[in-house]
Short mmCIF file of C-alpha atoms in Angstrom, two decimals:
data_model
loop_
_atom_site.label_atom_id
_atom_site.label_comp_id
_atom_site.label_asym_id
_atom_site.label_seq_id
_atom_site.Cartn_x
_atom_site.Cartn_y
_atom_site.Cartn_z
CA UNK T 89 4.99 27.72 31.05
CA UNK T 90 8.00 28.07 28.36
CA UNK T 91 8.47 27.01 25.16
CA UNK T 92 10.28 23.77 25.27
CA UNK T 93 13.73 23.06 25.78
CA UNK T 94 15.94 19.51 25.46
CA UNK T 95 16.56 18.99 28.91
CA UNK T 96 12.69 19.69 30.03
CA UNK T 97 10.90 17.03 32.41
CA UNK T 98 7.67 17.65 30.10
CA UNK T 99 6.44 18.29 26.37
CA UNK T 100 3.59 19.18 24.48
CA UNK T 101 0.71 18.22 22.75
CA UNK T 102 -0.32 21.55 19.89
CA UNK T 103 -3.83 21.67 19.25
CA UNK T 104 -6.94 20.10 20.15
CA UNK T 105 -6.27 16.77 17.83
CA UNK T 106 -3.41 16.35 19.77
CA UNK T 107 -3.90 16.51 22.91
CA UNK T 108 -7.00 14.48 22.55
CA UNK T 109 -4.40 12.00 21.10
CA UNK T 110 -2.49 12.13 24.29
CA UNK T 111 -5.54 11.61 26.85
CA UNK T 112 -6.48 8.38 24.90
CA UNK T 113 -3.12 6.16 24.60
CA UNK T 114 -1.04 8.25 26.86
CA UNK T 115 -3.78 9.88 29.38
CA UNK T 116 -1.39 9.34 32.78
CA UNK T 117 1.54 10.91 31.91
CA UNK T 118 -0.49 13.88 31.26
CA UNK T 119 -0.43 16.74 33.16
CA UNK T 120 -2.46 20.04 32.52
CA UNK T 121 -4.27 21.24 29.46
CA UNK T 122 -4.36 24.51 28.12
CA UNK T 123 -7.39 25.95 26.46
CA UNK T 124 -8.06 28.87 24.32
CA UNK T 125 -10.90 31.63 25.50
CA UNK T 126 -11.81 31.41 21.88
CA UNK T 127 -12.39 27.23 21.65
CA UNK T 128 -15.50 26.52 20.01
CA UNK T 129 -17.60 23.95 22.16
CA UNK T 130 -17.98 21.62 19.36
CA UNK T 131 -17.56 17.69 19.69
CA UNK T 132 -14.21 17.46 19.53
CA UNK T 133 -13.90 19.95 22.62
CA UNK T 134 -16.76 17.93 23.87
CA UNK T 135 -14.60 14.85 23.90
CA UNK T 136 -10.94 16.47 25.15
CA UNK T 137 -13.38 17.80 28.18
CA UNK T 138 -14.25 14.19 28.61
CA UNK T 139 -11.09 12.38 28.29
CA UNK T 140 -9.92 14.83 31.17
CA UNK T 141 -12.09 14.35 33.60
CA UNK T 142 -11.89 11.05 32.67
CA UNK T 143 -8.29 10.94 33.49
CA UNK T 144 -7.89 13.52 36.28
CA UNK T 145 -6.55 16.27 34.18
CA UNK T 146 -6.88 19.82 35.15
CA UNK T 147 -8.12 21.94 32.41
CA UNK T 148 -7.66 25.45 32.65
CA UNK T 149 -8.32 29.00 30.11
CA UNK T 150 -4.86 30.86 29.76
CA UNK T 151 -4.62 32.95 26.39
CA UNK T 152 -1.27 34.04 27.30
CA UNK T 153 0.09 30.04 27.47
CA UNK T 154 -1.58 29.34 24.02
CA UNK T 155 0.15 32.40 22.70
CA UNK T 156 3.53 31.44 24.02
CA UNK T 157 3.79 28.24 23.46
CA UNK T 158 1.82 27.86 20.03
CA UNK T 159 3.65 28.44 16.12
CA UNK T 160 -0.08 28.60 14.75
CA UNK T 161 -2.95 31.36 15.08
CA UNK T 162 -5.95 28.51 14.64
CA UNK T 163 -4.27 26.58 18.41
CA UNK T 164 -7.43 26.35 20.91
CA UNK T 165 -5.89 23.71 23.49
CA UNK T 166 -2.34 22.62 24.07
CA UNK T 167 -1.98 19.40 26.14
CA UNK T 168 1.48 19.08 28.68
CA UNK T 169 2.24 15.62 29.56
CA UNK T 170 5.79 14.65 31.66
CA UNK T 171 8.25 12.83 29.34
CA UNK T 172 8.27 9.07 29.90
CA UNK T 173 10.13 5.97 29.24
CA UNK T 174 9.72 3.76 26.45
CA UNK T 175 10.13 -0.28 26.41
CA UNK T 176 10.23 -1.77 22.88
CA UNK T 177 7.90 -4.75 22.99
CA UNK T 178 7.11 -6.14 19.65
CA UNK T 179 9.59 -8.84 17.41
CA UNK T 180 9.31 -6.36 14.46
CA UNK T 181 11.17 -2.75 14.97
CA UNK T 182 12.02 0.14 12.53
CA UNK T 183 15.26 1.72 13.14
CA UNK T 184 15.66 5.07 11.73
CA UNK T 185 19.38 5.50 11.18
CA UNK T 186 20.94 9.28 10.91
CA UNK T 187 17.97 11.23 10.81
CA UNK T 188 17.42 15.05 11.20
CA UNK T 189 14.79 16.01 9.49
CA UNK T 190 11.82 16.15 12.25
CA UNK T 191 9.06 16.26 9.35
CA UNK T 192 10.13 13.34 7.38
CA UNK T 193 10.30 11.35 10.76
CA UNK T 194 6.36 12.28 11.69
CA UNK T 195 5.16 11.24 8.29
CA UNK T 196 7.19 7.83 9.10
CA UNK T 197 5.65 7.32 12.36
CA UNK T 198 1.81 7.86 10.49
CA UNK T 199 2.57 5.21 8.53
CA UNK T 200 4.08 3.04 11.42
CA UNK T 201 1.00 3.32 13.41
CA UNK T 202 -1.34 2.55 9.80
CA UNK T 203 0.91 -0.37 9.14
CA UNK T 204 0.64 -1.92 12.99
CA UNK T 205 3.95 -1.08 13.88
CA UNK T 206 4.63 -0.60 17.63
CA UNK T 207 8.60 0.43 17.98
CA UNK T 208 10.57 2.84 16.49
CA UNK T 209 14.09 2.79 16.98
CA UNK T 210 15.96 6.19 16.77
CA UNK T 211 19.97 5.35 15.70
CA UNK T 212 22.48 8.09 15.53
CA UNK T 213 20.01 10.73 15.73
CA UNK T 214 20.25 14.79 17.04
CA UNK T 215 16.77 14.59 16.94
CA UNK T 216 14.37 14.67 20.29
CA UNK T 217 11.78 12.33 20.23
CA UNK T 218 9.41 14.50 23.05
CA UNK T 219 9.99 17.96 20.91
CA UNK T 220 6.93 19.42 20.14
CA UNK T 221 7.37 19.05 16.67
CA UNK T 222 7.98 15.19 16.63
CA UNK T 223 4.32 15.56 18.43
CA UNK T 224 3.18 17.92 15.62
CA UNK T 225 4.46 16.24 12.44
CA UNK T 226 3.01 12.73 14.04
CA UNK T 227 -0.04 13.90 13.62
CA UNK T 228 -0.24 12.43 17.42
CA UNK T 229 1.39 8.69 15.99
CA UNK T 230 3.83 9.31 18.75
CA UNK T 231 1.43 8.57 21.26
CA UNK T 232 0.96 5.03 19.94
CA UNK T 233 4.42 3.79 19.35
CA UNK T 234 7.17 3.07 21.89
CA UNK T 235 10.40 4.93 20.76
CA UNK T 236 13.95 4.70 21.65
CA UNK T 237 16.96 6.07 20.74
CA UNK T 238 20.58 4.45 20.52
CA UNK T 239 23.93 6.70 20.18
CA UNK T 240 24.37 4.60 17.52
CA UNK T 241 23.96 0.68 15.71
CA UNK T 242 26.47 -1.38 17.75
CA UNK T 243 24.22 -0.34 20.74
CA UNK T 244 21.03 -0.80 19.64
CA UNK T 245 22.49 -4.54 18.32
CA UNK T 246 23.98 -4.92 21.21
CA UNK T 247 20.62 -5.44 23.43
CA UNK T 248 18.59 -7.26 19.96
CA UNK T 249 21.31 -9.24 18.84
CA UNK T 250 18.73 -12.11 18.00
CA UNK T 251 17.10 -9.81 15.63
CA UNK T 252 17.07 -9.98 11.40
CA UNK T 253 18.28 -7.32 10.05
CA UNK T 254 17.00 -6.31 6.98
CA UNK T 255 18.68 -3.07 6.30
CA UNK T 256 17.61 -0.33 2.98
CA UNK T 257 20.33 -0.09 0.36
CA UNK T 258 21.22 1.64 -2.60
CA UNK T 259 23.00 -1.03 -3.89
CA UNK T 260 23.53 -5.07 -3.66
CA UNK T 261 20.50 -6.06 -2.09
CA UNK T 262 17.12 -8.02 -2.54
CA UNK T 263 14.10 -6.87 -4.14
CA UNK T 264 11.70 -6.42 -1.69
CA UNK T 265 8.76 -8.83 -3.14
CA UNK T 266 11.98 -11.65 -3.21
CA UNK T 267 12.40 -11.52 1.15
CA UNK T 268 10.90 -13.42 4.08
CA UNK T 269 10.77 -11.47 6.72
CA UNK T 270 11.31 -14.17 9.84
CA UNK T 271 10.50 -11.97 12.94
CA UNK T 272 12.58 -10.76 15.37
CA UNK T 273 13.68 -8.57 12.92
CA UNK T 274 14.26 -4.65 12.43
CA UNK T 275 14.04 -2.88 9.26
CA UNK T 276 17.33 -0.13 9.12
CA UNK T 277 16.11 2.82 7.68
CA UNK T 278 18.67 5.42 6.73
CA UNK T 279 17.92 9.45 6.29
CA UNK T 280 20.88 9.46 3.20
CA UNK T 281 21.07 6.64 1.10
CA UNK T 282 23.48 4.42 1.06
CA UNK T 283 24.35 5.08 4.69
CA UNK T 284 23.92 1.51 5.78
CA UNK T 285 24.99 -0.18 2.76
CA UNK T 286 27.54 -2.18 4.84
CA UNK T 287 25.80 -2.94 8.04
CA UNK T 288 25.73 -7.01 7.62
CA UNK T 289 22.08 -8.23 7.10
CA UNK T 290 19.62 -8.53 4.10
CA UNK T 291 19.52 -5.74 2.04
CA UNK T 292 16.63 -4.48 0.75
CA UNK T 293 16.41 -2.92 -2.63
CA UNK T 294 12.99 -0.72 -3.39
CA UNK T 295 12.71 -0.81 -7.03
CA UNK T 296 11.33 2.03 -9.14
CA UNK T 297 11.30 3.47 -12.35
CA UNK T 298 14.00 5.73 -12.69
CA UNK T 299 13.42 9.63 -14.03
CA UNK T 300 13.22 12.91 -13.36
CA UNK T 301 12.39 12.19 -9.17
CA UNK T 302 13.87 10.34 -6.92
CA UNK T 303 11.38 8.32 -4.34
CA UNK T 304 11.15 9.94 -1.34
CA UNK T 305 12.27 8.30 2.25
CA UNK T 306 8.57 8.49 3.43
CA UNK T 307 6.97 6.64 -0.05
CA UNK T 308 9.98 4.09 0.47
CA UNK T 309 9.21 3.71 4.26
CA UNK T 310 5.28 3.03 3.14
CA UNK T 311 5.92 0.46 0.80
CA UNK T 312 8.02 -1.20 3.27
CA UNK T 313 5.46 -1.19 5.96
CA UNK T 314 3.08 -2.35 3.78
CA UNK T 315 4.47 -5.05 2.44
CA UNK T 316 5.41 -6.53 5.82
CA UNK T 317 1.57 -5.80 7.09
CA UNK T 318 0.61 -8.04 4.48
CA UNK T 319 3.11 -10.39 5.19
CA UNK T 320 2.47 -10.61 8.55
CA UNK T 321 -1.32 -11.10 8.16
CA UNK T 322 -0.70 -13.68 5.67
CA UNK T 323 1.79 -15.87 7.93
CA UNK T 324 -1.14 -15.50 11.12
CA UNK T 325 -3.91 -16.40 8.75
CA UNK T 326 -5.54 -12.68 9.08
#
């Protein structure tokens, strides 16, 4: 087992958390798991030895794959699972446009999966949605969205043309508490600001006091999410 590389059939799941994440949403495209000599049997391991057998997954001791493949001294299991395809299937999508930054996408995807999200859209993107860090900086959120990526907008519009597009902006758009979302619809969320400022659609405008800091794309992305949660719960009577 290698570390992993772009054009690998497979990924991985780092740490026990993890790959229990994987055995519970994504459990068949799993293949092996890894485990530490020094695991602790506590209930966590109890559950990951569970979820396993459970799903026909071959569990097997190997210091030496830990070591290779893990970038922290505290990994005790490392789940491998074969990359898989992804079919968007909800009327309300995030599009993350131009990003690169594989941290600032994970914390994204956590707040996704808290906000009952179910796609995420990558747009003009070098990142890989199956490297091990997407996994990592998830916290495992990956395993409970559907993700694609498009080489770039025209695409993506291309096959969701009956979509709203509600696009962030840094300038001449909407407050946010002023918009109706009316599903299908994607929110366009850029990695620079101001990067789709001219897509056409409703622009949304996150106010803030202005200062010393700048908002960052992950607190943005949150109130976002939330507000449309709320929205949506209102509109079904939740």
């Amino acid at each position: 087992m290698k570390r992993f590389e772009a054009n690998d059939n497979c990924s991985y799941a780092l740490g026990t958390s993890l790959a229990v994440e994987l055995l519970m949403h994504q459990g068949e495209h799993a293949r092996i798991v890894y485990l530490s000599s020094k695991a602790l049997e506590n209930d966590q391991l109890q559950l990951l030895r569970r979820l396993c057998k459970e799903n026909k997954v071959p569990i097997k001791v190997d210091d030496n794959v830990i070591n290779r493949l893990s970038v922290k001294e505290n990994c005790f299991a490392i789940g491998v699972f074969d990359k898989y395809h992804h079919e968007l299937e909800s009327k309300r999508h995030i599009v993350l446009y131009g990003f690169d930054d594989y941290g600032e996408l994970g914390t994204i995807m956590r707040s996704a999966v808290c906000f009952d999200f179910k796609d995420v859209v990558l747009v003009s993107s070098n990142i890989d949605c199956f490297d091990p860090r997407t996994i990592r900086s998830s916290m495992g959120g990956f395993f409970h969205l559907n993700i694609r990526k498009y080489d770039d907008f025209d695409a993506y519009y291309q096959d969701y043309q009956d979509y709203n597009i509600y696009p962030i902006v840094k300038n001449q758009g909407s407050k946010l508490t002023d918009i109706d979302f009316k599903e299908p619809y994607s929110l366009i969320i850029p990695q620079r600001s101001g990067e789709v400022d001219n897509l056409k659609g409703n622009g949304i405008l996150i106010e803030h006091k202005k200062g010393m800091f700048d908002m960052s794309l992950s607190a943005i992305s949150s109130i976002l999410f939330n507000y449309c949660y709320h929205q949506n719960a209102a509109d079904r009577n939740i």
